[in-house]
Amino acid sequence: METLTALAGGFSVALTPVNLLWSLAGVTLGTAVGVLPGIGPALTVALLLPVTYSLDPTPAFIMFAGIYYGGMYGGSTTSILLNMPGESASVMTAVEGHLMARAGRGGAALATAAIGSFVAGTLATAALTVSAPAMVELALRFGPAEYFALAVLAFVAVAAVLGESRLHGFASLLFGLLLGIIGIDPLTGVPRLTFGIPQLLDGIDVVVVAVGLFAVGEVLYSASRKSVDPEIVTFRAAPWMTRSDWARSWGPWLRGAAIGFPLGALPTGGAEIPTFLSYAVERRLAGNHGEFGRGAIEGVAGPEAANNASAAGALVPLLALGLPTTATAAVMLAAFQQYGLQPGPLLFQHEPRLVWGLIASLYVGNLMLLVLNLPLVGVWVRLLTIPRPFLHASILVLSSAGAYSVNRSAFDVGMLYAIGGIGYLMRCHSIPLAPAIIGVILGPMAEQQLRRALAIGEGSPVVLVTRPVSALLLVVAVVLVVAPAVVARLRRRHRPA
Amino acid sequence: MAARLSVAVAVLMATAFVRTEAAAQNDASTPAPRPLRNLTIIAPAAPGGGWDQLAREMQREIDRQRLAAGVQVENVPGAAGTIGLAQLINGRRGDGEALLVNGLVMLGAILWNQSPVSLAQVTPIARLTGEYEIVAVPANSPHRDMRSLVAALRANPAAVSWGGGSAGGTDHLLAGLIVAAAGLDPRRTNYIAFSGGGEAVTALIGGQVTAGISGYSEFAQHIESGRLRAIAISAPRGASDLEVPSLVEQGLDVELANWRAVVAPPGLTEGQREALTAVVERMAHSESWRGTLNRLGWTDSYLAGPAFERFLDSERIRIGRIVARLRGSADGTSAPQVGEWLFPALVLGACAIVLALIVLGRSTSGRDRAAKNAPVVRVALGLVASAALLDPMGFVPSGTVLFACTASAFGSRRRLRDIVLGLTLCAVVYVAFTDGLGVALPAGVLFGRR
């Protein structure tokens, strides 16, 4: 009850007309910036930090929350329409979303992404309101062993996206793992596979890999087939979600939110694993009858919902422990400190007005996102009516600018093109692209956490199974691997009878 | 067309928005004449970390006191700041309008990674802040002081895991110093490097590691809320007003401060150096800077001129010695850690097997017969040309070449129109990124260095 009163107080702060305007400004700016690959919400918030010198804390944070959500959503727009994931969390959206856009269902894909983001973001913010302290206790039980088990689970789950040929999927995954090794080994500080090139010391940014494989590879591939490839259809039938789209979307939205929020709350969770898992869940639920591989709306609705829910989840450790777990949260922490506020368990007691105002502004930001983006869906889809020579040329120019901005380095642009060339060759030989990205993201995490877990356990792998959470996750992973085979065998045995 | 317009409008809005904010801060009164008109403070890290925070606080302070005009912060992240350092040394020689934020972490990384660039190659300006390190344990830990932790360490060094920041960083150095001071081989330090302070603190609160090492500000609120217990500080005896006994007081001869400083590019004239030092000194000696340090919990450790140069030299020698002892060569006595080459070896082996399988099964995967090579070659040429032109010529010419090549590969036959369109797009992107987002794309010949 106390919580609800506090939240109502928060809304009375957030819903003043001036603060609504700040929220709108934040969401607009965030979306505009999120559309650009390589420029994420963290940079935008950092850029606007000086604003805090002249602004009260409440409107400033309301605007930052808007940027955060807007940036998350902006990345999915380009994933769907241009196959250009603006950030690693929207890679899974590109897989089915772009297929939908090519089939003339870009409007429905954008709409389910926007509404799914809203639904999941609102649910997750509600969960943040009631369960932040409990989530923190859960998150604290996650040590290296648990993160390793979670990564193993994600690997097993996404085996589904390995494509038609297991071998090809595996090749792609290995390519990603290899790219992920490049750079300074964080545990020992030893450079690996950097060949003495200083720009490689920090590894290859995931955004460069994703944009290279997807966007640049796609342009090259289209060029090779321009005479045989049919023009991209802008609209086939309804530009909007049909009744069946709605029916197929709400389940993934809810499941995405349920996956995204708790994983987002983990201190090193990030937004990627929830999107992988959500995609894998939807794909398994759809079975062989679904449209997966040809543009399934479930494959957009789920990951998008998971992405937005995890963004709200990331605020749990920030508000409750003062621990920034994403770059954006780190910048927001800096902003808190700008006002002499120290986020953490004491913040709820010392500055209730601000905390609940911020939580209320998350609800408002979500609503603003929907208000801003739904009317724009039709406009965005018309991007595809740009004549193909200019569309593809613009994609390359924007990708280059985005890749440059990641590390302010021309080397990354060259890297982007090289990876784009590899992406083209992979497509020519029907090797799927998504497993490579999964390898880049999950590989380093799995390796480091395993090595940390082993070091803490004095070199003994027993720690992986003696800790309950880790053991549970590993059991689920084993079941996922073994169950289909067992079920198939049982069926075979029963059939002759 | 409508779509393109709306994108342009959105970008312009973003630009205008940020600009008015900037203008609102600068135009409060007419600026007085001053030597520095274009000061860039380089934070060699991503937004959000300590160096970025120091750079932005300096920007704010110098701006407010009108010590220099047009102060900008530029983030050059990478390799514990050594990418930014290399850029300062190679790209800004003689530039009297640039400062680079750095510190002990960068010095450690240079020595740890045997980096080709070093802090001896730049112009030292001043040390600004220092922060002592805290050794903390979770609230439910059996260790209440260093004595019991050291006893556990002596019983079995591998059983004591230390959590902290990146390998070769301040936290790692302190762990090694403590183990050495306890009379053990520092190579046996079971140090678990986490990326970022937040991750390490969470692991410590969750009891995943035996002890954690970090700056006081990272631990402060968790010590206050009772989740963590501070058992030692790396300050000299009596130098800290915190209620935590120093390592020295507990019988370990170890002192370490995580200092942060600013340096300038090499090849400056005496005048340029004095101008930069004057700005930094006036900032550091102001009342409001003291307020900023207090607010952030940083300690003032201002040191400039020859004294700062001597300090840098002595730190280089001292840290170099620790690093050499920590690295050593792996033998039977090292920590219980899996080597860094096991996983790459596994992946490379698997790659070889998969490649072999794919090559053996070649017959099944035929190349797309409909594919045409000529347009691909044309796009590829555009990519190669644009990558080659990016740094020498700048973003706009390089992007225009790319645009024109790609458009022609997709069948556009009107060269001039393509070039004009490409030029327009690139100019808009350039302005939006450089002025709107603060991400300076390569300016090249057309715009010149601003």
PDB file of N, CA and C in Angstrom, chain B residues 61 65 67 126-128 278-287 289-290 293 300 302:
ATOM      1  N   GLU B  61      34.058  22.955 -14.907  1.00  0.00           N
ATOM      2  CA  GLU B  61      34.725  23.917 -14.047  1.00  0.00           C
ATOM      3  C   GLU B  61      35.432  24.995 -14.874  1.00  0.00           C
ATOM      4  N   GLN B  65      34.409  28.959 -14.855  1.00  0.00           N
ATOM      5  CA  GLN B  65      35.323  30.025 -14.447  1.00  0.00           C
ATOM      6  C   GLN B  65      35.886  30.775 -15.641  1.00  0.00           C
ATOM      7  N   LEU B  67      38.025  29.974 -17.893  1.00  0.00           N
ATOM      8  CA  LEU B  67      39.491  29.900 -17.996  1.00  0.00           C
ATOM      9  C   LEU B  67      39.917  29.596 -19.420  1.00  0.00           C
ATOM     10  N   ALA B 126      49.779  18.038 -14.808  1.00  0.00           N
ATOM     11  CA  ALA B 126      49.558  18.036 -13.355  1.00  0.00           C
ATOM     12  C   ALA B 126      48.818  16.795 -12.901  1.00  0.00           C
ATOM     13  N   ARG B 127      49.110  16.380 -11.670  1.00  0.00           N
ATOM     14  CA  ARG B 127      48.303  15.355 -11.013  1.00  0.00           C
ATOM     15  C   ARG B 127      47.157  16.076 -10.318  1.00  0.00           C
ATOM     16  N   LEU B 128      45.964  15.515 -10.372  1.00  0.00           N
ATOM     17  CA  LEU B 128      44.812  16.234  -9.834  1.00  0.00           C
ATOM     18  C   LEU B 128      44.193  15.568  -8.618  1.00  0.00           C
ATOM     19  N   ALA B 278      48.629  26.825 -16.551  1.00  0.00           N
ATOM     20  CA  ALA B 278      47.954  27.919 -15.858  1.00  0.00           C
ATOM     21  C   ALA B 278      46.460  27.638 -15.740  1.00  0.00           C
ATOM     22  N   VAL B 279      45.863  27.160 -16.831  1.00  0.00           N
ATOM     23  CA  VAL B 279      44.421  26.875 -16.807  1.00  0.00           C
ATOM     24  C   VAL B 279      44.126  25.816 -15.755  1.00  0.00           C
ATOM     25  N   VAL B 280      44.920  24.717 -15.799  1.00  0.00           N
ATOM     26  CA  VAL B 280      44.664  23.611 -14.877  1.00  0.00           C
ATOM     27  C   VAL B 280      44.902  24.066 -13.437  1.00  0.00           C
ATOM     28  N   GLU B 281      45.946  24.862 -13.240  1.00  0.00           N
ATOM     29  CA  GLU B 281      46.260  25.280 -11.883  1.00  0.00           C
ATOM     30  C   GLU B 281      45.166  26.175 -11.312  1.00  0.00           C
ATOM     31  N   ARG B 282      44.702  27.138 -12.139  1.00  0.00           N
ATOM     32  CA  ARG B 282      43.660  28.043 -11.636  1.00  0.00           C
ATOM     33  C   ARG B 282      42.389  27.267 -11.328  1.00  0.00           C
ATOM     34  N   MET B 283      42.106  26.265 -12.169  1.00  0.00           N
ATOM     35  CA  MET B 283      40.928  25.438 -11.909  1.00  0.00           C
ATOM     36  C   MET B 283      41.092  24.683 -10.595  1.00  0.00           C
ATOM     37  N   ALA B 284      42.270  24.048 -10.445  1.00  0.00           N
ATOM     38  CA  ALA B 284      42.470  23.157  -9.293  1.00  0.00           C
ATOM     39  C   ALA B 284      42.540  23.928  -7.986  1.00  0.00           C
ATOM     40  N   HIS B 285      42.892  25.207  -8.058  1.00  0.00           N
ATOM     41  CA  HIS B 285      43.015  25.967  -6.820  1.00  0.00           C
ATOM     42  C   HIS B 285      41.756  26.727  -6.474  1.00  0.00           C
ATOM     43  N   SER B 286      40.701  26.549  -7.257  1.00  0.00           N
ATOM     44  CA  SER B 286      39.497  27.317  -6.993  1.00  0.00           C
ATOM     45  C   SER B 286      38.676  26.654  -5.888  1.00  0.00           C
ATOM     46  N   GLU B 287      37.842  27.480  -5.260  1.00  0.00           N
ATOM     47  CA  GLU B 287      36.970  26.999  -4.190  1.00  0.00           C
ATOM     48  C   GLU B 287      35.969  25.980  -4.752  1.00  0.00           C
ATOM     49  N   TRP B 289      36.200  23.980  -7.287  1.00  0.00           N
ATOM     50  CA  TRP B 289      36.796  22.668  -7.609  1.00  0.00           C
ATOM     51  C   TRP B 289      36.870  21.821  -6.345  1.00  0.00           C
ATOM     52  N   ARG B 290      37.193  22.468  -5.226  1.00  0.00           N
ATOM     53  CA  ARG B 290      37.232  21.743  -3.962  1.00  0.00           C
ATOM     54  C   ARG B 290      35.850  21.163  -3.654  1.00  0.00           C
ATOM     55  N   LEU B 293      35.306  18.098  -5.777  1.00  0.00           N
ATOM     56  CA  LEU B 293      36.040  16.940  -5.259  1.00  0.00           C
ATOM     57  C   LEU B 293      35.329  16.348  -4.047  1.00  0.00           C
ATOM     58  N   ASP B 300      42.046  15.725  -3.093  1.00  0.00           N
ATOM     59  CA  ASP B 300      42.870  16.642  -3.871  1.00  0.00           C
ATOM     60  C   ASP B 300      44.331  16.227  -3.714  1.00  0.00           C
ATOM     61  N   TYR B 302      46.879  17.719  -5.888  1.00  0.00           N
ATOM     62  CA  TYR B 302      47.456  18.536  -6.959  1.00  0.00           C
ATOM     63  C   TYR B 302      48.979  18.579  -6.863  1.00  0.00           C
TER      64      TYR B 302
END
